[in-house]
Amino acid sequence: MTFPHGRADAEPAAEKPRTKKLQSLLLPAIIFALLFLLHLPLLGLPYYWDEAGYFVPAARDIYLTGDPVPRSTLSNAHPPLVMYYLALCWRLFGEGIQTTRTGMLFVASLTLLGLFRLARRVASREVALATVVCTALYPVFFSQSSLAHLDMTVAALTIWGLFFYLPEREDGEGEAISSGSATTRANARRAASFALFALAALAKETAILTPMALMSWEIFCWWMGRRREGASSFCITPRRSLLSALGFLLTLVPLALWFAYHYRRTGYVLGNPEYFRYNVESTLNLARILQAGLGRLWHVTGYMNLFLLTGAAALSMLLAPLRDAGVERKRIDVSVQLVFAVLILAHAAALSVVGGAVLARYMLPVLPLLILLCVSTVRRRVRHWRLLLGVVCVGFVLALFVNPPVRFPWEDNLAYRDFILLHERAGKFLSEKYPNARVLTAWPATDELKNPYYGYTTRPLNVVGIEHFSGEQLSKALGDPAPFDVALLFSTNYPEDLSPEEAARLLGGRIVYRESRRGHWVAVVEMERTVSSER
């Protein structure tokens, strides 16, 4: 099967099968090794935010009991595939933070490997290598590569699903294929893509966006093909039947079975009422949807210096395509570009309607497609394209270390590392100086201090929890009949939180520990009634 409008730059036909086989074996190892080395300073970091809030406790429940419905935390109905994967990693290599982070790096390496194969299929080896480098260095991808979240696994399965979904190039593996054999291979590849999309939905329910968007596009192409001859020439598979397009509904079956099982066990289909209210009910208003939509578009056009790449691609469109030996450099086939655009827009639109937090990591399944399109455009039209992409990569690296001037989720660059290190040191200080004290603090520090396996303390501490560090919450804590001895305060994105000095004055205590790091800070306030372990 071939692309309807020709193909992108062909690979050298004289490449020997033995060399190609060796490269296919070495490439996964090289990608993983480079990722591992780049993330080596991050592998021992304690669990962060949503990792500690849900995913790691849920995986630990599976590890200890085998039960896919969490017991140590309220279930939010996320499918359990990633948590089972983490439990398996712990079973094979020992439970621990480094095992978790290395396991997630393996998933990230599979994502990059799939992206390389996908880019080679629709473009060229040069574009594939440049796309992988740009994606690996992009701050959101880099930071998420070692964190125990769901979205990187969805990205891996989605990219590989697309690799099998797109038709093979006519030079495929450099072998002649009969018509019957080609049909059999095409059907097998389609079945493999369905299986991967279904697995992605078992990693996170929002992964159904990809197969549903592809189904809608195929139905549109089928409809256009019936109305006008040649009208669907911009489709990859213009001759597919309606029944074939509806086959994508099969990818929903495993997720539906999980929801049915979850409902039987908990009485809830889409998670506990608080989770459902935050992620669905509270988001269904027009103003919020429009605001979230702008955020999603920013995530795939300019966030974390991504505008350097998208801007370069947009400006390069003003230039004529370059020629090599008189032959114009090929672009990614229009039919493929339209598929990528449909997927990107479908994710941006749907995730503007649902999802309480507008997090950049939610766009990871389609963000590499945007990077691939931009890299291919730059390479096609800019003579010194390698130098230009080198500047883009420098911008990505800078964004890893330099925080934006506005509030942002710290997991989107290495700001999360600063947050973790400060909390880790404060936790050790409290463990050593106030092992028997009652500690007033807010989430996520409440969980950090209560669960030693998170990596912040060596023993569980007594915690009094509040929602945040506003004057209202701190005053309420002072009037609570349950006393506290010390307060652990830290920087948040909550605009009404008090500074350490203001909080200490309001509480009537004194700051005995304070540390700051690149915009983050932690402070421990000792109350007058506190009796430390040494007294």
Short mmCIF file of C-alpha atoms in Angstrom, two decimals, residues 104-524:
data_model
loop_
_atom_site.label_atom_id
_atom_site.label_comp_id
_atom_site.label_asym_id
_atom_site.label_seq_id
_atom_site.Cartn_x
_atom_site.Cartn_y
_atom_site.Cartn_z
CA MET A 104 9.10 5.36 33.40
CA LEU A 105 12.26 6.26 31.47
CA PHE A 106 11.89 2.96 29.65
CA VAL A 107 8.37 4.03 28.62
CA ALA A 108 9.70 7.41 27.46
CA SER A 109 12.37 5.66 25.40
CA LEU A 110 9.65 3.55 23.73
CA THR A 111 7.85 6.78 22.88
CA LEU A 112 10.95 8.22 21.21
CA LEU A 113 11.66 4.96 19.41
CA GLY A 114 8.11 4.88 18.07
CA LEU A 115 8.42 8.52 17.05
CA PHE A 116 11.63 7.75 15.16
CA ARG A 117 9.96 4.90 13.28
CA LEU A 118 6.88 7.00 12.55
CA ALA A 119 8.96 9.94 11.31
CA ARG A 120 11.03 7.68 9.06
CA ARG A 121 7.85 6.29 7.58
CA VAL A 122 6.34 9.66 6.69
CA ALA A 123 9.52 11.68 6.13
CA SER A 124 13.24 10.79 6.21
CA ARG A 125 15.98 9.60 8.54
CA GLU A 126 17.27 13.15 9.02
CA VAL A 127 13.83 14.41 9.98
CA ALA A 128 13.35 11.42 12.30
CA LEU A 129 16.61 12.02 14.18
CA ALA A 130 15.99 15.75 14.53
CA THR A 131 12.41 15.16 15.70
CA VAL A 132 13.54 12.72 18.37
CA VAL A 133 16.19 15.12 19.67
CA CYS A 134 13.80 18.09 19.77
CA THR A 135 11.10 16.05 21.50
CA ALA A 136 13.47 14.56 24.07
CA LEU A 137 14.78 18.02 25.02
CA TYR A 138 11.41 19.76 25.08
CA PRO A 139 10.89 20.65 28.78
CA VAL A 140 7.47 19.05 29.27
CA PHE A 141 8.57 15.77 27.66
CA PHE A 142 11.91 15.79 29.47
CA SER A 143 10.37 16.41 32.89
CA GLN A 144 7.58 13.89 32.43
CA SER A 145 9.98 11.18 31.23
CA SER A 146 10.84 10.00 34.75
CA LEU A 147 7.61 10.92 36.57
CA ALA A 148 5.04 8.24 37.40
CA HIS A 149 2.13 9.78 35.50
CA LEU A 150 -0.14 8.20 32.91
CA ASP A 151 0.40 10.45 29.93
CA MET A 152 3.82 9.20 28.80
CA THR A 153 2.48 5.65 28.54
CA VAL A 154 -0.47 6.95 26.52
CA ALA A 155 1.99 8.79 24.28
CA ALA A 156 4.05 5.65 23.71
CA LEU A 157 1.06 3.49 22.82
CA THR A 158 -0.53 6.22 20.68
CA ILE A 159 2.64 6.87 18.66
CA TRP A 160 3.17 3.17 18.03
CA GLY A 161 -0.52 2.81 17.18
CA LEU A 162 -0.15 5.55 14.57
CA PHE A 163 2.97 3.85 13.20
CA PHE A 164 0.92 0.74 12.48
CA TYR A 165 -2.13 2.73 11.36
CA LEU A 166 -0.37 4.67 8.61
CA PRO A 167 0.18 2.70 5.38
CA GLU A 168 3.65 1.41 4.61
CA ARG A 169 5.84 3.30 2.18
CA GLU A 170 6.18 1.54 -1.12
CA ASP A 171 9.82 0.72 -0.41
CA GLY A 172 8.74 -0.50 3.08
CA GLU A 173 11.59 -2.74 4.16
CA GLY A 174 13.17 -2.81 0.73
CA GLU A 175 11.32 -5.91 -0.40
CA ALA A 176 8.81 -6.67 -3.09
CA ILE A 177 5.36 -7.52 -1.77
CA SER A 178 2.61 -9.13 -3.77
CA SER A 179 -0.84 -7.59 -3.86
CA GLY A 180 -2.33 -10.32 -1.67
CA SER A 181 0.53 -10.14 0.78
CA ALA A 182 0.23 -6.34 0.93
CA THR A 183 -3.47 -6.62 1.78
CA THR A 184 -2.77 -9.16 4.51
CA ARG A 185 -0.02 -6.97 5.96
CA ALA A 186 -2.28 -3.90 5.85
CA ASN A 187 -5.05 -5.74 7.72
CA ALA A 188 -2.58 -7.05 10.29
CA ARG A 189 -1.18 -3.57 10.82
CA ARG A 190 -4.66 -2.12 11.26
CA ALA A 191 -5.45 -4.80 13.85
CA ALA A 192 -2.20 -3.99 15.65
CA SER A 193 -3.08 -0.30 15.72
CA PHE A 194 -6.50 -1.13 17.19
CA ALA A 195 -4.85 -3.24 19.90
CA LEU A 196 -2.40 -0.46 20.80
CA PHE A 197 -5.13 2.19 20.92
CA ALA A 198 -7.18 -0.08 23.19
CA LEU A 199 -4.16 -0.55 25.48
CA ALA A 200 -3.67 3.23 25.55
CA ALA A 201 -7.25 3.59 26.80
CA LEU A 202 -6.40 1.16 29.61
CA ALA A 203 -3.56 3.49 30.55
CA LYS A 204 -5.80 6.58 30.64
CA GLU A 205 -9.40 7.00 29.61
CA THR A 206 -8.74 10.15 27.54
CA ALA A 207 -6.67 8.02 25.14
CA ILE A 208 -9.92 7.12 23.37
CA LEU A 209 -9.66 10.54 21.72
CA THR A 210 -7.21 9.16 19.16
CA PRO A 211 -9.25 6.21 17.82
CA MET A 212 -12.48 8.24 17.96
CA ALA A 213 -10.88 11.10 16.02
CA LEU A 214 -9.51 8.66 13.44
CA MET A 215 -12.91 6.99 13.13
CA SER A 216 -14.60 10.36 12.60
CA TRP A 217 -12.04 11.29 9.95
CA GLU A 218 -12.49 8.00 8.10
CA ILE A 219 -16.27 8.41 8.18
CA PHE A 220 -15.87 11.92 6.76
CA CYS A 221 -13.60 10.58 4.03
CA TRP A 222 -16.10 7.82 3.22
CA TRP A 223 -18.93 10.35 3.02
CA MET A 224 -16.92 12.70 0.83
CA GLY A 225 -15.96 9.83 -1.46
CA ARG A 226 -19.61 8.96 -2.00
CA ARG A 227 -20.60 12.54 -2.81
CA ARG A 228 -17.91 13.47 -5.29
CA GLU A 229 -15.33 11.57 -7.29
CA GLY A 230 -11.84 12.40 -6.06
CA ALA A 231 -13.12 14.56 -3.22
CA SER A 232 -11.48 12.29 -0.67
CA SER A 233 -8.05 12.28 -2.34
CA PHE A 234 -6.68 14.01 0.74
CA CYS A 235 -7.47 10.91 2.83
CA ILE A 236 -5.00 8.15 3.56
CA THR A 237 -7.61 5.42 3.10
CA PRO A 238 -10.28 6.90 0.80
CA ARG A 239 -11.72 3.53 -0.18
CA ARG A 240 -12.44 2.21 3.29
CA SER A 241 -16.03 1.28 3.96
CA LEU A 242 -18.22 2.72 6.70
CA LEU A 243 -18.10 -0.63 8.49
CA SER A 244 -14.31 -0.57 8.45
CA ALA A 245 -14.29 2.90 10.01
CA LEU A 246 -16.73 1.81 12.70
CA GLY A 247 -14.24 -0.90 13.63
CA PHE A 248 -12.54 1.70 15.82
CA LEU A 249 -15.39 1.21 18.28
CA LEU A 250 -13.73 -2.09 19.23
CA THR A 251 -10.96 -0.11 20.91
CA LEU A 252 -13.49 1.08 23.49
CA VAL A 253 -14.38 -2.42 24.70
CA PRO A 254 -11.54 -2.93 27.24
CA LEU A 255 -12.15 0.51 28.77
CA ALA A 256 -15.90 -0.16 28.98
CA LEU A 257 -15.20 -3.44 30.77
CA TRP A 258 -12.95 -1.62 33.25
CA PHE A 259 -15.61 0.99 33.99
CA ALA A 260 -18.20 -1.75 34.49
CA TYR A 261 -15.88 -3.54 36.90
CA HIS A 262 -15.10 -0.29 38.72
CA TYR A 263 -18.80 0.50 39.06
CA ARG A 264 -19.49 -2.93 40.48
CA ARG A 265 -16.72 -2.52 43.05
CA THR A 266 -17.25 1.13 44.05
CA GLY A 267 -20.67 2.24 42.84
CA TYR A 268 -19.02 4.95 40.68
CA VAL A 269 -18.29 4.83 36.97
CA LEU A 270 -16.01 7.85 36.55
CA GLY A 271 -14.43 8.08 39.98
CA ASN A 272 -15.47 9.34 43.38
CA PRO A 273 -17.93 12.29 43.45
CA GLU A 274 -15.28 14.88 44.34
CA TYR A 275 -13.06 13.79 41.45
CA PHE A 276 -15.99 13.80 39.00
CA ARG A 277 -17.13 17.21 40.18
CA TYR A 278 -13.66 18.74 39.75
CA ASN A 279 -12.88 17.20 36.35
CA VAL A 280 -16.30 17.21 34.65
CA GLU A 281 -19.10 19.08 36.39
CA SER A 282 -17.06 22.19 37.26
CA THR A 283 -15.61 22.49 33.75
CA LEU A 284 -18.87 22.63 31.80
CA ASN A 285 -19.28 26.36 31.38
CA LEU A 286 -18.51 28.39 28.28
CA ALA A 287 -16.08 30.86 29.84
CA ARG A 288 -13.99 28.10 31.35
CA ILE A 289 -14.02 26.07 28.11
CA LEU A 290 -12.81 29.07 26.07
CA GLN A 291 -10.08 29.83 28.59
CA ALA A 292 -8.95 26.21 28.67
CA GLY A 293 -9.06 26.08 24.86
CA LEU A 294 -6.64 29.00 24.63
CA GLY A 295 -4.39 27.24 27.13
CA ARG A 296 -4.43 24.03 25.09
CA LEU A 297 -3.57 25.89 21.89
CA TRP A 298 -0.70 27.61 23.69
CA HIS A 299 0.56 24.23 24.89
CA VAL A 300 0.96 23.05 21.29
CA THR A 301 2.19 26.29 19.75
CA GLY A 302 4.31 28.31 22.16
CA TYR A 303 4.62 26.90 25.68
CA MET A 304 8.10 26.49 27.19
CA ASN A 305 9.80 28.11 24.18
CA LEU A 306 7.94 25.89 21.73
CA PHE A 307 7.22 29.10 19.81
CA LEU A 308 10.83 28.97 18.61
CA LEU A 309 10.05 25.82 16.64
CA THR A 310 6.52 26.68 15.51
CA GLY A 311 7.62 30.21 14.61
CA ALA A 312 10.56 28.89 12.60
CA ALA A 313 8.25 26.51 10.74
CA ALA A 314 5.71 29.25 10.04
CA LEU A 315 8.35 31.68 8.74
CA SER A 316 10.01 28.99 6.63
CA MET A 317 6.73 28.61 4.73
CA LEU A 318 7.60 31.94 3.12
CA LEU A 319 10.60 30.25 1.48
CA ALA A 320 10.53 28.02 -1.59
CA PRO A 321 11.28 24.32 -1.06
CA LEU A 322 14.96 23.45 -1.45
CA ARG A 323 16.28 21.14 -4.17
CA ASP A 324 18.84 18.36 -3.86
CA ALA A 325 20.48 17.47 -7.20
CA GLY A 326 17.61 19.21 -8.94
CA VAL A 327 14.92 17.28 -7.04
CA GLU A 328 12.63 19.20 -4.70
CA ARG A 329 12.73 18.04 -1.09
CA LYS A 330 9.60 16.12 -0.29
CA ARG A 331 7.10 17.15 2.32
CA ILE A 332 5.11 14.89 4.59
CA ASP A 333 2.16 13.75 2.52
CA VAL A 334 -0.84 16.07 2.86
CA SER A 335 -3.07 13.16 3.84
CA VAL A 336 -0.74 12.37 6.75
CA GLN A 337 -0.51 16.01 7.78
CA LEU A 338 -4.32 16.17 7.91
CA VAL A 339 -4.47 13.10 10.15
CA PHE A 340 -1.97 14.69 12.53
CA ALA A 341 -3.91 17.97 12.49
CA VAL A 342 -7.19 16.18 13.24
CA LEU A 343 -5.62 14.42 16.23
CA ILE A 344 -4.01 17.58 17.62
CA LEU A 345 -7.22 19.62 17.29
CA ALA A 346 -9.35 16.81 18.72
CA HIS A 347 -7.18 16.63 21.82
CA ALA A 348 -7.10 20.41 22.23
CA ALA A 349 -10.89 20.67 21.88
CA ALA A 350 -11.90 17.71 24.04
CA LEU A 351 -9.44 18.47 26.84
CA SER A 352 -10.76 22.01 26.96
CA VAL A 353 -14.17 20.65 27.93
CA VAL A 354 -13.12 18.06 30.52
CA GLY A 355 -10.25 17.97 32.98
CA GLY A 356 -10.08 20.25 35.99
CA ALA A 357 -6.43 21.17 35.56
CA VAL A 358 -5.16 22.48 32.23
CA LEU A 359 -1.87 20.58 32.34
CA ALA A 360 0.57 20.50 29.45
CA ARG A 361 1.31 16.81 29.98
CA TYR A 362 -2.21 15.94 28.80
CA MET A 363 -1.13 16.90 25.27
CA LEU A 364 1.90 14.56 25.25
CA PRO A 365 0.21 11.96 23.01
CA VAL A 366 -0.01 14.46 20.12
CA LEU A 367 2.72 17.00 20.89
CA PRO A 368 5.41 14.89 19.11
CA LEU A 369 3.27 15.00 15.96
CA LEU A 370 3.37 18.80 16.00
CA ILE A 371 7.14 18.73 16.49
CA LEU A 372 7.50 16.29 13.59
CA LEU A 373 5.48 18.51 11.26
CA CYS A 374 7.54 21.57 12.19
CA VAL A 375 10.90 19.81 11.84
CA SER A 376 9.94 18.44 8.44
CA THR A 377 8.85 21.91 7.25
CA VAL A 378 12.05 23.56 8.43
CA ARG A 379 14.23 20.87 6.88
CA ARG A 380 12.39 21.17 3.54
CA ARG A 381 12.75 24.94 3.19
CA VAL A 382 15.71 26.23 5.26
CA ARG A 383 19.22 25.58 3.95
CA HIS A 384 20.90 25.74 7.36
CA TRP A 385 18.09 23.83 9.03
CA ARG A 386 20.39 21.94 11.41
CA LEU A 387 21.73 25.19 12.83
CA LEU A 388 18.22 26.57 13.21
CA LEU A 389 17.00 23.46 15.04
CA GLY A 390 20.12 23.63 17.21
CA VAL A 391 19.01 27.09 18.33
CA VAL A 392 15.55 25.68 19.05
CA CYS A 393 17.06 22.92 21.20
CA VAL A 394 19.13 25.48 23.12
CA GLY A 395 15.88 27.34 23.78
CA PHE A 396 14.28 24.14 25.08
CA VAL A 397 17.20 23.51 27.42
CA LEU A 398 17.01 27.07 28.73
CA ALA A 399 13.30 26.61 29.41
CA LEU A 400 14.15 23.57 31.52
CA PHE A 401 16.05 25.78 33.96
CA VAL A 402 14.51 29.25 33.53
CA ASN A 403 10.97 29.53 34.87
CA PRO A 404 8.29 31.48 33.00
CA PRO A 405 7.34 34.89 34.49
CA VAL A 406 3.79 33.66 35.22
CA ARG A 407 2.32 30.89 37.38
CA PHE A 408 2.77 27.46 35.83
CA PRO A 409 2.69 23.79 36.90
CA TRP A 410 6.17 23.08 38.22
CA GLU A 411 6.20 19.62 36.67
CA ASP A 412 6.60 21.25 33.23
CA ASN A 413 10.30 21.91 33.74
CA LEU A 414 12.93 21.30 36.41
CA ALA A 415 11.14 23.57 38.88
CA TYR A 416 9.60 20.37 40.24
CA ARG A 417 13.08 19.24 41.28
CA ASP A 418 13.58 22.42 43.32
CA PHE A 419 10.22 21.88 45.00
CA ILE A 420 11.08 18.27 45.86
CA LEU A 421 14.55 19.05 47.22
CA LEU A 422 13.21 21.75 49.53
CA HIS A 423 10.45 19.50 50.86
CA GLU A 424 12.88 16.62 51.29
CA ARG A 425 15.25 18.75 53.40
CA ALA A 426 12.38 20.19 55.43
CA GLY A 427 11.05 16.68 56.03
CA LYS A 428 14.41 15.51 57.33
CA PHE A 429 14.65 18.58 59.56
CA LEU A 430 11.26 17.84 61.09
CA SER A 431 12.10 14.14 61.51
CA GLU A 432 15.29 14.98 63.39
CA LYS A 433 14.18 17.98 65.47
CA TYR A 434 10.47 17.34 66.02
CA PRO A 435 9.87 13.59 65.67
CA ASN A 436 6.91 13.60 68.09
CA ALA A 437 5.42 16.98 67.18
CA ARG A 438 2.08 17.62 65.48
CA VAL A 439 2.82 19.37 62.18
CA LEU A 440 0.39 21.80 60.56
CA THR A 441 0.74 21.84 56.79
CA ALA A 442 -1.15 21.55 53.50
CA TRP A 443 -1.23 19.00 50.70
CA PRO A 444 0.97 17.59 49.26
CA ALA A 445 3.18 17.92 52.34
CA THR A 446 0.48 16.23 54.44
CA ASP A 447 1.03 13.01 52.51
CA GLU A 448 4.78 13.51 52.23
CA LEU A 449 5.18 13.55 56.02
CA LYS A 450 2.81 10.65 56.69
CA ASN A 451 4.23 8.15 54.19
CA PRO A 452 7.95 7.37 54.50
CA TYR A 453 7.99 5.42 51.22
CA TYR A 454 7.41 8.71 49.39
CA GLY A 455 11.05 9.52 50.24
CA TYR A 456 10.70 12.65 52.40
CA THR A 457 10.95 11.24 55.93
CA THR A 458 12.30 8.13 57.61
CA ARG A 459 9.24 7.75 59.85
CA PRO A 460 5.62 8.92 59.69
CA LEU A 461 4.91 12.22 61.43
CA ASN A 462 1.70 13.44 63.06
CA VAL A 463 0.06 15.83 60.63
CA VAL A 464 -2.72 18.40 60.96
CA GLY A 465 -3.95 19.26 57.48
CA ILE A 466 -5.33 22.51 56.08
CA GLU A 467 -6.27 23.41 52.50
CA HIS A 468 -3.69 26.18 51.97
CA PHE A 469 -1.78 28.90 53.80
CA SER A 470 -4.20 31.81 53.53
CA GLY A 471 -4.94 33.95 56.56
CA GLU A 472 -8.41 32.42 56.78
CA GLN A 473 -7.12 28.85 56.90
CA LEU A 474 -4.35 29.61 59.40
CA SER A 475 -6.75 31.51 61.69
CA LYS A 476 -9.15 28.59 61.54
CA ALA A 477 -6.32 26.23 62.49
CA LEU A 478 -5.50 28.38 65.53
CA GLY A 479 -9.08 28.05 66.73
CA ASP A 480 -9.20 24.31 66.18
CA PRO A 481 -9.30 22.31 69.43
CA ALA A 482 -6.62 19.95 68.07
CA PRO A 483 -3.28 21.68 68.87
CA PHE A 484 -0.23 21.68 66.62
CA ASP A 485 3.39 22.23 67.61
CA VAL A 486 5.05 23.35 64.39
CA ALA A 487 3.89 24.46 60.97
CA LEU A 488 5.52 23.49 57.69
CA LEU A 489 4.88 26.27 55.18
CA PHE A 490 5.91 26.27 51.53
CA SER A 491 5.46 28.22 48.31
CA THR A 492 2.35 27.42 46.30
CA ASN A 493 0.46 28.78 43.32
CA TYR A 494 -2.43 29.80 45.56
CA PRO A 495 -2.53 33.63 45.30
CA GLU A 496 -3.91 34.25 48.81
CA ASP A 497 -1.19 32.36 50.69
CA LEU A 498 0.80 34.39 53.21
CA SER A 499 4.56 34.85 53.26
CA PRO A 500 6.52 32.93 55.97
CA GLU A 501 6.89 36.09 58.07
CA GLU A 502 3.19 36.95 57.83
CA ALA A 503 2.19 33.40 58.68
CA ALA A 504 4.58 33.28 61.65
CA ARG A 505 3.15 36.52 63.05
CA LEU A 506 -0.41 35.29 62.62
CA LEU A 507 0.38 31.97 64.28
CA GLY A 508 2.31 33.61 67.10
CA GLY A 509 5.40 31.50 66.45
CA ARG A 510 8.94 31.92 65.18
CA ILE A 511 10.67 30.68 62.05
CA VAL A 512 13.25 28.06 63.03
CA TYR A 513 14.06 26.78 59.53
CA ARG A 514 13.87 28.43 56.14
CA GLU A 515 15.34 27.67 52.74
CA SER A 516 14.68 28.92 49.22
CA ARG A 517 15.63 27.70 45.78
CA ARG A 518 14.92 29.39 42.43
CA GLY A 519 11.65 30.95 43.47
CA HIS A 520 10.50 28.17 45.81
CA TRP A 521 10.75 28.30 49.59
CA VAL A 522 9.94 26.26 52.69
CA ALA A 523 9.77 27.38 56.30
CA VAL A 524 9.16 25.71 59.66
#
